[in-house]
Amino acid sequence: MEKLADLNRENLNYDKSNSIAIIVGLAFMVLFRFIGYLASKPPKVAAVGKQGFCLVVLGDIGHSPRMILHAMSALNAGYKVDVIGYKGSRLPEDLESNPSIRFHYLTELPRVSESLPRVLYYLYAPIKAVFLAFQLFSVAMFTVAAPEVYLVQNPPSIPTLHVMQIVNWLKQRHLVIDWHNYGSTVVAHRLGQGSIFTKFVAFYERLWGYKATIHITVSRAMARELLYKFEKRGKITTLYDRAPEHFRQLNVEEVHNFHADLKLEKLVKEQTLNATFLPTIGANQTLMTEKKTASGPATFRADRPVLIVSSTSWTADEDFQILLDAAKQYDELAKLENTAKAGAIYRKLLFVITGKGPLKQHYEEIISKMALENVAFITTWLSPEDYPLLLGSADLGVSLHTSTSGVDLPMKVVDMFGCGLPVCAFKYPTLSELVVAKSNGLVFENAGELKSQFAHLFKNFPLDKPESHAQLEGMRKVLRNTFQLTRWSENWNEMLLPLLKNLDKTWADSQMFAESPIYTINPREAAAPLEDDLEDDDQLLEDDK
C-alpha cells in the first residue's frame, strides 16, 4: 500500500510538472501570436493624431542631446510634441518655453551603485523595470493624446520597447525606434557576456525591437547589423548625428568675452595642487586672452595654457585612466625637455572635463592627488548655452568613447566637429565613419600613443597665434569644408522628415522586407551591398594605418 501511495504521489507530481510546462508553453505561444499580430496589423492614424509627435526616453531628457534635437526639428516641421522621460539637467530655454511642446516627467528610482554586489543588481533590476513599465504605460496610454508617431530611444531597452509596442498597437499609431546602441551590449559590459541577465536583455531586445515603421541608426555599420544580422522588419535608415547651427568656432573677441565670464582660473585654483600653473591675470586679461586697453582688440596670450576639452559620461565604457596616464607621461617629458633646453618647449596643458556620471567622484579623487607641473585637470558641468562656447574656444578635443557594441559613434566628437575642433579619439572600427585619421583628427589605442600626439601637436605650439599651427589649422579647414556643411536640421529634414510625412507608405514598404530589404543611407543613392560596404570600411582602416 505504501509503494502504491508513493507511486500515486510521483504520478501526481509528474502531472503537476506537465501541467506547468503546458501552461508555460501556451503562455509563450500566446505571446508570440500577439507579437505576430502586432507586426502584421497596419496602423490607423485618426485625425486627432495628425501632426502629433511623442518622444520617449527613459533617461534625463536634458542629458539626451539627440532626443532634444529630434524635438526641436519636429517643432520646426509643425508637429505638436510630447516628451516622456526623467527631469534632470536644464533644458534649452527656447525648447522649454515653446507652447507646442509638453514634458511628462517620470519618477526615477535610484541607481544601484557600481560598488555594490552584483546580486543586488539582479534583485533590484526587475523591481525597477516593473515600476517604470506601469508608469510609462500610464503616461503614454492615458496622459499623452494619441500622436501620429512615437519615437523611442533605445537603449534603455527594458521596459521601453515592450510597453511602447503595446501602447502603439492599442492606439494604432506608427512606431519609430532610434537605435543609439544595443541595450544588451551595455548590460554585457557590466555583467559579462555570459550573464543570464545579459542573455535575457538580448532576447528581449530582439523580440520587442523586431518591428517598427522606421528603424533609425547612428551609423552605417549599425544599419547593416539590423538588416543582415538581426533581420529587423521596417524601414532602416541611417541618420548621422550633426551639431546644430550654434556650434561653431569662436573668434578671439568672443573667446575673450566668454572666458571673462567663465573664469576657469578659479576652478584651477580650487581643484589642483599646482599654484604656479596659472599665468598672472590682471585687468583686461583672461586665462586665454588679453587686451592692452579696455576698448582695444583682444589677442591670445603668449603665456596661456593649451585648452583641451573632453566630455564624458563617467561610465565604465570610457577608460578615463588612459587620459590620466597620457597626461602623466607628457608631464614627465615636458619637465625633462623644458629643463634641458631652458625654455617651455612643451606647452602647459589645461584639460577641462565636462559631464556627469557614476564614476565622476572616483576620478575626481584621483585627479585631486596628482602633482603635475605642466598639466592640470578641472571638472565642471556647463549649461546648454555655455557648452558649445567652451568647445568653440578650445585648441583640441579628446574622446575616450570605446563603444560597447562597436557600431555606435561618439556624440561628443560630433559636437566638437560642429565647432570646427579637431579631436584625438580612441580607435575602434566604426569610428572611421566619423573620424578620418590625419584628416579631421587623430586616433589612438593606448596612453602612449595619446601622449605622443600631445607631444607632437604642442611642442613649440604658437600660443598667441594658434591659427598658424599647420596641422591643427589644416584639420579645421577639412571640417569646415566637409562636416560643417551639413547641420542637424538639414540632415533631419532630408533623411527623416520625408519618411514621417508619408508614414503609411513607409509602413507599407516595410512589409516587403522578405522580398526586398528596405535600407537607405541617402535618399539620392541606393544602398550598397554588404560586401561593398565592408570593403569601403576596410579601406578606411587601411588608410588609417
XYZ file of C-alpha atoms in Angstrom:
545
model
C 0.000 0.000 0.000
C 2.853 2.396 0.864
C 4.501 1.681 -2.507
C 1.176 2.341 -4.229
C 0.803 5.643 -2.341
C 4.355 6.685 -3.294
C 3.628 5.803 -6.898
C 0.452 7.894 -6.833
C 2.341 10.847 -5.349
C 5.021 10.548 -8.053
C 2.335 10.448 -10.750
C 0.646 13.466 -9.176
C 3.918 15.421 -9.140
C 4.583 14.363 -12.730
C 1.120 15.553 -13.753
C 1.712 18.892 -11.999
C 5.054 19.319 -13.767
C 3.428 18.501 -17.089
C 0.624 20.966 -16.382
C 3.073 23.751 -15.533
C 5.097 23.030 -18.667
C 1.918 23.083 -20.786
C 0.784 26.378 -19.222
C 4.215 27.985 -19.798
C 4.228 26.676 -23.351
C 0.769 28.064 -24.021
C 1.778 31.418 -22.497
C 4.757 31.674 -24.839
C 2.568 30.633 -27.764
C 0.059 33.377 -26.945
C 2.924 35.880 -26.531
C 4.423 35.049 -29.911
C 0.976 35.093 -31.552
C 0.366 38.507 -30.020
C 3.719 39.829 -31.258
C 2.991 38.438 -34.702
C -0.362 40.223 -34.621
C 1.370 43.477 -33.697
C 3.811 43.020 -36.563
C 1.132 42.410 -39.192
C -1.678 44.813 -38.277
C -1.483 48.141 -40.162
C -1.728 51.376 -38.136
C -4.841 53.529 -38.486
C -3.950 57.100 -37.635
C -7.051 59.087 -36.720
C -7.387 62.790 -37.396
C -6.755 63.577 -33.722
C -3.258 62.128 -34.063
C -2.201 64.017 -37.166
C 0.891 66.194 -36.622
C 1.421 64.684 -33.162
C 4.942 63.574 -32.259
C 5.782 61.763 -28.991
C 9.399 61.198 -27.879
C 10.157 58.537 -25.270
C 13.498 58.296 -23.466
C 13.930 56.579 -20.088
C 16.745 58.904 -19.139
C 17.499 62.503 -18.242
C 15.873 64.463 -21.074
C 18.311 67.356 -20.700
C 21.203 64.891 -20.941
C 19.875 63.333 -24.176
C 21.099 65.728 -26.906
C 19.922 63.653 -29.859
C 16.383 63.464 -28.475
C 16.384 67.213 -27.803
C 17.388 67.784 -31.423
C 14.596 65.451 -32.582
C 12.139 67.532 -30.558
C 13.384 70.837 -31.976
C 13.285 69.532 -35.543
C 9.763 68.170 -35.073
C 8.609 71.540 -33.717
C 10.150 73.326 -36.698
C 8.332 70.884 -39.016
C 4.978 71.863 -37.484
C 4.396 68.941 -35.114
C 2.938 69.220 -31.634
C 5.454 67.408 -29.443
C 5.148 65.402 -26.219
C 8.288 64.206 -24.418
C 8.286 61.407 -21.819
C 11.389 60.982 -19.646
C 13.188 61.979 -16.461
C 13.599 65.503 -15.186
C 17.234 66.382 -14.544
C 19.608 68.647 -16.441
C 18.334 72.040 -17.519
C 16.757 72.171 -20.961
C 17.476 74.827 -23.610
C 15.274 77.848 -22.923
C 13.838 78.064 -26.432
C 12.695 74.444 -26.158
C 11.265 74.581 -22.650
C 9.291 77.770 -23.338
C 7.825 76.604 -26.665
C 3.997 76.389 -26.363
C 3.824 73.430 -28.768
C 5.792 71.042 -26.552
C 4.779 69.311 -23.329
C 7.049 67.394 -20.970
C 5.780 64.408 -18.992
C 8.262 63.522 -16.254
C 8.502 60.034 -14.796
C 9.595 59.262 -11.236
C 13.108 57.830 -11.385
C 14.186 55.144 -8.951
C 17.781 55.408 -7.649
C 20.597 53.612 -9.478
C 22.412 50.621 -7.997
C 25.942 51.702 -7.096
C 28.738 50.165 -9.177
C 30.478 49.107 -5.953
C 27.569 47.034 -4.571
C 27.411 43.233 -5.036
C 26.053 42.024 -8.343
C 23.301 40.003 -6.674
C 21.658 43.272 -5.599
C 21.513 44.323 -9.247
C 19.698 41.087 -10.150
C 17.173 41.628 -7.366
C 16.652 45.332 -7.916
C 16.502 45.455 -11.730
C 13.168 43.551 -12.107
C 11.505 45.697 -9.425
C 12.680 48.874 -11.143
C 11.575 47.591 -14.569
C 8.052 46.744 -13.371
C 7.704 50.119 -11.616
C 8.828 52.011 -14.728
C 6.664 49.871 -17.015
C 3.482 50.796 -15.144
C 4.485 54.469 -15.082
C 5.365 54.597 -18.770
C 2.220 52.724 -19.827
C 0.015 55.025 -17.757
C 1.545 58.227 -19.139
C 1.798 57.070 -22.764
C -1.661 55.496 -22.772
C -3.757 57.938 -20.768
C -1.886 61.252 -20.402
C -0.485 61.792 -23.891
C -3.099 62.336 -26.598
C -2.713 59.821 -29.421
C 0.080 61.195 -31.647
C 0.823 60.278 -35.218
C 4.161 58.740 -34.310
C 6.027 57.502 -31.247
C 9.815 57.914 -31.459
C 11.538 55.716 -28.867
C 15.194 55.844 -27.839
C 16.995 52.523 -27.393
C 18.767 51.828 -25.033
C 17.483 51.591 -22.379
C 15.527 48.663 -23.795
C 13.651 47.433 -20.705
C 10.818 48.257 -20.254
C 10.626 50.839 -23.051
C 10.313 48.539 -26.061
C 7.536 46.205 -24.949
C 5.485 48.954 -23.277
C 5.620 51.199 -26.343
C 4.902 48.300 -28.714
C 1.726 47.557 -26.721
C 0.706 51.232 -26.484
C 1.412 51.682 -30.177
C -0.756 48.681 -31.050
C -3.614 49.738 -28.790
C -3.636 53.271 -30.215
C -2.828 52.135 -33.767
C -0.005 54.622 -34.374
C 3.396 54.395 -36.044
C 6.450 53.382 -34.007
C 9.955 54.657 -34.752
C 12.932 53.199 -32.843
C 16.084 55.320 -32.686
C 18.925 52.844 -32.101
C 21.709 54.713 -30.291
C 23.293 51.419 -29.219
C 22.197 47.969 -28.049
C 20.874 47.521 -24.520
C 22.318 44.007 -24.368
C 25.900 45.182 -25.014
C 25.586 47.907 -22.369
C 24.480 45.281 -19.822
C 27.174 42.855 -21.015
C 29.839 45.462 -20.355
C 28.828 45.489 -16.704
C 27.710 41.910 -16.030
C 29.636 39.969 -18.665
C 28.624 38.336 -21.945
C 27.786 35.031 -20.251
C 25.436 36.531 -17.675
C 21.889 35.171 -17.775
C 20.617 38.732 -17.429
C 22.643 39.803 -20.484
C 21.172 36.936 -22.479
C 17.675 37.864 -21.339
C 18.125 41.504 -22.416
C 19.468 40.368 -25.800
C 16.420 38.079 -26.273
C 14.052 40.844 -25.127
C 15.632 43.412 -27.452
C 15.367 41.116 -30.468
C 11.793 40.173 -29.619
C 10.305 43.594 -28.901
C 12.583 45.612 -31.191
C 11.858 43.393 -34.162
C 9.223 45.534 -35.836
C 8.798 49.279 -36.307
C 7.697 51.520 -39.130
C 11.190 53.074 -39.122
C 14.443 51.917 -37.515
C 16.883 54.842 -37.215
C 20.580 54.092 -36.691
C 23.550 56.314 -35.839
C 25.998 54.549 -38.159
C 26.073 52.551 -41.372
C 27.655 49.639 -39.509
C 24.675 49.514 -37.147
C 22.231 49.693 -40.071
C 23.925 46.679 -41.673
C 23.685 44.730 -38.425
C 19.976 45.480 -38.022
C 19.340 44.471 -41.616
C 21.530 41.399 -42.102
C 22.266 40.097 -38.594
C 19.073 40.853 -36.682
C 16.730 40.997 -39.705
C 14.615 43.823 -38.331
C 11.301 44.436 -40.028
C 10.729 48.029 -41.113
C 12.456 50.851 -42.909
C 16.097 51.058 -41.796
C 17.773 54.406 -42.313
C 20.994 55.968 -41.027
C 20.625 59.425 -39.506
C 24.102 60.633 -38.609
C 24.419 62.947 -35.650
C 25.209 66.516 -36.669
C 25.680 69.570 -34.488
C 23.108 72.391 -34.658
C 23.995 75.778 -36.133
C 25.052 77.469 -32.877
C 28.007 75.073 -32.542
C 30.889 76.942 -34.193
C 34.451 78.161 -33.665
C 34.700 81.465 -31.769
C 36.855 84.371 -32.867
C 39.342 85.848 -30.396
C 36.949 88.621 -29.288
C 34.272 86.055 -28.484
C 36.819 83.894 -26.671
C 37.812 86.901 -24.538
C 34.212 87.734 -23.609
C 33.326 84.120 -22.834
C 36.347 83.453 -20.621
C 35.895 86.764 -18.838
C 32.587 85.336 -17.577
C 33.606 81.669 -17.229
C 36.750 82.292 -15.108
C 38.346 78.854 -15.437
C 41.233 80.084 -13.285
C 39.012 79.847 -10.189
C 38.367 76.171 -10.862
C 42.091 75.573 -11.439
C 42.901 77.086 -8.034
C 40.187 75.064 -6.312
C 40.865 71.693 -7.947
C 44.641 71.469 -8.470
C 47.739 71.370 -6.284
C 49.985 73.367 -8.643
C 49.923 77.023 -7.563
C 52.347 78.078 -10.335
C 50.353 76.613 -13.237
C 48.345 79.765 -13.909
C 49.723 82.923 -15.527
C 49.144 86.225 -13.759
C 45.694 87.553 -14.639
C 45.322 91.302 -14.394
C 42.975 93.955 -15.753
C 41.637 93.303 -19.258
C 43.028 89.748 -19.133
C 41.526 86.255 -19.035
C 43.223 82.888 -18.773
C 43.323 82.694 -22.582
C 43.296 86.276 -23.885
C 44.220 89.882 -23.112
C 43.582 93.449 -24.198
C 46.118 96.255 -23.945
C 43.292 98.683 -23.247
C 39.680 98.111 -22.236
C 38.446 99.180 -25.682
C 41.306 97.624 -27.666
C 41.258 94.410 -29.690
C 41.667 91.066 -27.917
C 44.605 88.770 -28.642
C 45.627 85.348 -27.400
C 48.179 85.365 -24.567
C 51.677 84.050 -25.251
C 51.820 82.567 -21.719
C 48.418 80.861 -21.735
C 47.945 77.086 -21.411
C 46.712 74.930 -24.287
C 42.982 74.357 -23.730
C 41.882 70.727 -24.266
C 38.268 69.666 -23.733
C 36.847 66.209 -23.121
C 33.212 65.406 -22.452
C 32.486 62.143 -20.666
C 29.565 60.264 -19.143
C 31.920 58.910 -16.449
C 30.972 55.295 -17.111
C 32.994 52.098 -17.444
C 32.821 52.152 -21.264
C 35.135 55.196 -21.269
C 38.543 54.380 -19.828
C 39.434 57.743 -18.322
C 42.640 56.261 -16.906
C 44.109 56.350 -20.434
C 43.925 60.153 -20.426
C 45.389 60.407 -16.918
C 48.301 58.127 -17.859
C 48.945 60.053 -21.084
C 48.959 63.327 -19.098
C 51.480 61.939 -16.610
C 53.759 60.782 -19.418
C 53.509 64.158 -21.164
C 54.290 65.952 -17.899
C 57.417 63.852 -17.371
C 58.550 64.559 -20.934
C 57.881 68.282 -20.559
C 59.797 68.517 -17.271
C 62.790 66.717 -18.780
C 62.905 68.575 -22.100
C 61.969 72.024 -20.807
C 64.689 71.846 -18.132
C 67.330 70.575 -20.550
C 66.621 73.281 -23.133
C 65.925 76.105 -20.662
C 62.553 77.036 -22.105
C 58.912 75.997 -22.343
C 59.338 73.811 -25.430
C 56.369 71.628 -24.450
C 53.434 73.831 -23.538
C 51.274 73.613 -20.438
C 48.041 71.681 -20.997
C 44.761 72.505 -19.264
C 42.156 69.724 -19.527
C 38.545 70.756 -18.931
C 36.377 67.667 -18.374
C 32.616 68.139 -18.653
C 29.792 65.708 -17.930
C 28.020 63.749 -15.216
C 28.127 60.064 -14.336
C 28.620 57.361 -11.697
C 32.452 57.316 -11.774
C 32.953 61.083 -11.608
C 33.701 61.232 -7.877
C 36.135 58.311 -8.152
C 38.251 60.049 -10.784
C 37.963 63.457 -9.136
C 39.645 61.972 -6.057
C 42.469 60.605 -8.227
C 42.892 63.938 -10.028
C 42.986 65.886 -6.763
C 46.062 63.912 -5.664
C 48.017 64.283 -8.917
C 51.054 66.562 -8.580
C 51.818 67.696 -12.143
C 53.806 70.741 -13.234
C 52.802 71.150 -16.874
C 49.331 69.614 -16.855
C 46.163 70.490 -14.926
C 42.704 68.883 -14.840
C 39.439 70.539 -13.867
C 35.921 69.066 -13.950
C 32.765 71.087 -14.433
C 29.180 70.963 -15.682
C 28.173 73.643 -18.161
C 24.787 74.952 -19.220
C 23.475 74.070 -22.712
C 24.357 77.628 -23.759
C 27.952 77.597 -22.423
C 28.990 74.115 -23.577
C 29.317 74.962 -27.314
C 31.155 78.183 -26.384
C 33.769 76.184 -24.471
C 34.245 73.861 -27.444
C 34.435 76.850 -29.790
C 37.274 78.364 -27.729
C 39.372 75.183 -27.273
C 42.522 74.068 -29.080
C 41.815 70.313 -29.124
C 39.161 67.770 -28.128
C 39.656 64.279 -26.691
C 37.210 61.357 -26.955
C 37.650 58.230 -24.820
C 34.475 56.545 -26.095
C 35.094 52.842 -26.753
C 31.581 51.654 -27.793
C 30.109 48.601 -26.057
C 28.601 47.405 -29.344
C 31.374 48.590 -31.650
C 28.835 50.181 -34.017
C 27.773 53.448 -32.353
C 29.531 56.803 -32.723
C 30.500 59.332 -30.008
C 28.155 62.322 -29.828
C 30.895 64.354 -28.134
C 33.009 64.181 -31.297
C 30.023 65.399 -33.327
C 29.758 68.436 -31.030
C 33.488 69.123 -31.338
C 33.435 68.817 -35.112
C 30.444 71.155 -35.198
C 32.685 73.765 -33.545
C 35.497 73.047 -36.001
C 37.545 71.442 -33.204
C 39.977 68.630 -34.174
C 39.994 65.590 -31.895
C 42.165 62.783 -30.621
C 39.769 59.807 -30.378
C 40.087 56.257 -29.072
C 40.133 53.942 -32.060
C 37.563 51.247 -32.869
C 36.417 50.091 -36.342
C 33.191 52.097 -36.779
C 34.906 55.330 -35.699
C 36.225 55.644 -39.269
C 32.703 56.729 -40.312
C 33.290 59.915 -38.308
C 36.986 60.474 -37.599
C 39.357 60.156 -40.544
C 42.865 59.850 -39.118
C 45.255 62.712 -40.007
C 42.441 64.450 -41.879
C 39.965 65.788 -39.311
C 41.565 64.249 -36.231
C 43.924 61.643 -34.791
C 43.219 58.180 -33.337
C 44.961 56.309 -30.532
C 44.749 52.900 -28.872
C 46.674 53.447 -25.635
C 48.090 56.127 -23.335
C 51.496 56.065 -25.027
C 50.041 56.932 -28.428
C 47.923 59.712 -26.936
C 50.949 61.176 -25.142
C 52.895 61.137 -28.402
C 50.084 63.025 -30.138
C 50.080 65.682 -27.404
C 53.851 65.995 -27.678
C 53.750 66.254 -31.466
C 50.956 68.826 -31.559
C 52.058 71.065 -28.699
C 55.826 71.158 -28.981
C 56.549 74.852 -29.674
C 52.818 75.435 -30.155
C 52.185 79.116 -31.135
C 50.037 80.087 -28.149
C 49.464 83.688 -29.265
C 48.718 82.679 -32.888
C 47.077 79.227 -32.810
C 45.785 79.667 -36.354
C 49.381 79.432 -37.599
C 49.749 75.811 -36.443
C 49.766 73.982 -39.777
C 48.383 70.575 -38.745
C 45.567 71.719 -36.449
C 44.524 74.502 -38.799
C 44.566 72.003 -41.678
C 42.173 69.757 -39.736
C 39.898 72.722 -39.033
C 39.829 73.523 -42.737
C 38.804 69.947 -43.554
C 35.970 70.191 -41.025
C 34.778 73.492 -42.482
C 34.692 72.021 -45.984
C 33.028 68.715 -45.051
C 31.380 68.100 -41.692
C 30.216 71.651 -41.013
C 28.471 71.952 -44.385
C 25.575 69.807 -43.114
C 23.874 70.644 -39.837
C 21.378 68.575 -37.854
C 18.273 70.393 -39.125
C 19.255 69.916 -42.770
C 20.160 66.284 -42.170
C 16.872 65.587 -40.321
C 14.776 67.331 -42.978
C 16.462 65.387 -45.751
C 16.700 61.922 -44.199
C 13.821 61.546 -41.738
C 11.122 64.117 -42.475
C 10.141 62.645 -45.889
C 9.563 59.284 -44.187
C 7.491 60.893 -41.418
C 5.379 62.814 -43.925
C 4.498 59.556 -45.718
C 4.221 57.120 -42.806
C 1.535 54.958 -44.389
C 3.677 54.414 -47.483
C 6.766 53.912 -45.318
C 4.912 51.252 -43.326
C 3.610 49.557 -46.457
C 7.110 49.486 -47.954
C 8.447 47.936 -44.762
C 6.118 44.940 -45.175
C 8.041 43.929 -48.317
C 11.064 43.121 -46.152
C 11.249 39.443 -47.055
C 11.234 40.152 -50.796
C 13.086 43.492 -50.887
C 15.005 44.712 -47.818
C 14.445 48.375 -47.054
C 17.711 50.120 -46.226
C 18.657 53.705 -47.017
C 21.760 55.771 -46.359
C 20.918 58.743 -48.519
C 17.708 59.303 -50.472
C 19.731 60.224 -53.562
C 21.697 56.966 -53.686
C 20.830 53.291 -53.499
C 22.268 51.250 -50.656
C 25.457 49.398 -51.497
C 25.587 45.619 -50.930
C 27.003 44.487 -47.622
C 30.246 43.225 -49.153
C 30.933 46.558 -50.855
C 30.299 48.474 -47.639
C 32.659 46.219 -45.729
C 35.343 46.735 -48.361
C 34.911 50.518 -48.017
C 35.326 50.267 -44.250
C 38.377 48.032 -44.625
C 39.926 50.562 -46.996
C 39.329 53.359 -44.464
C 41.061 51.290 -41.804
C 43.997 50.656 -44.138
C 44.221 54.405 -44.805
C 44.255 54.990 -41.034
C 47.183 52.605 -40.667
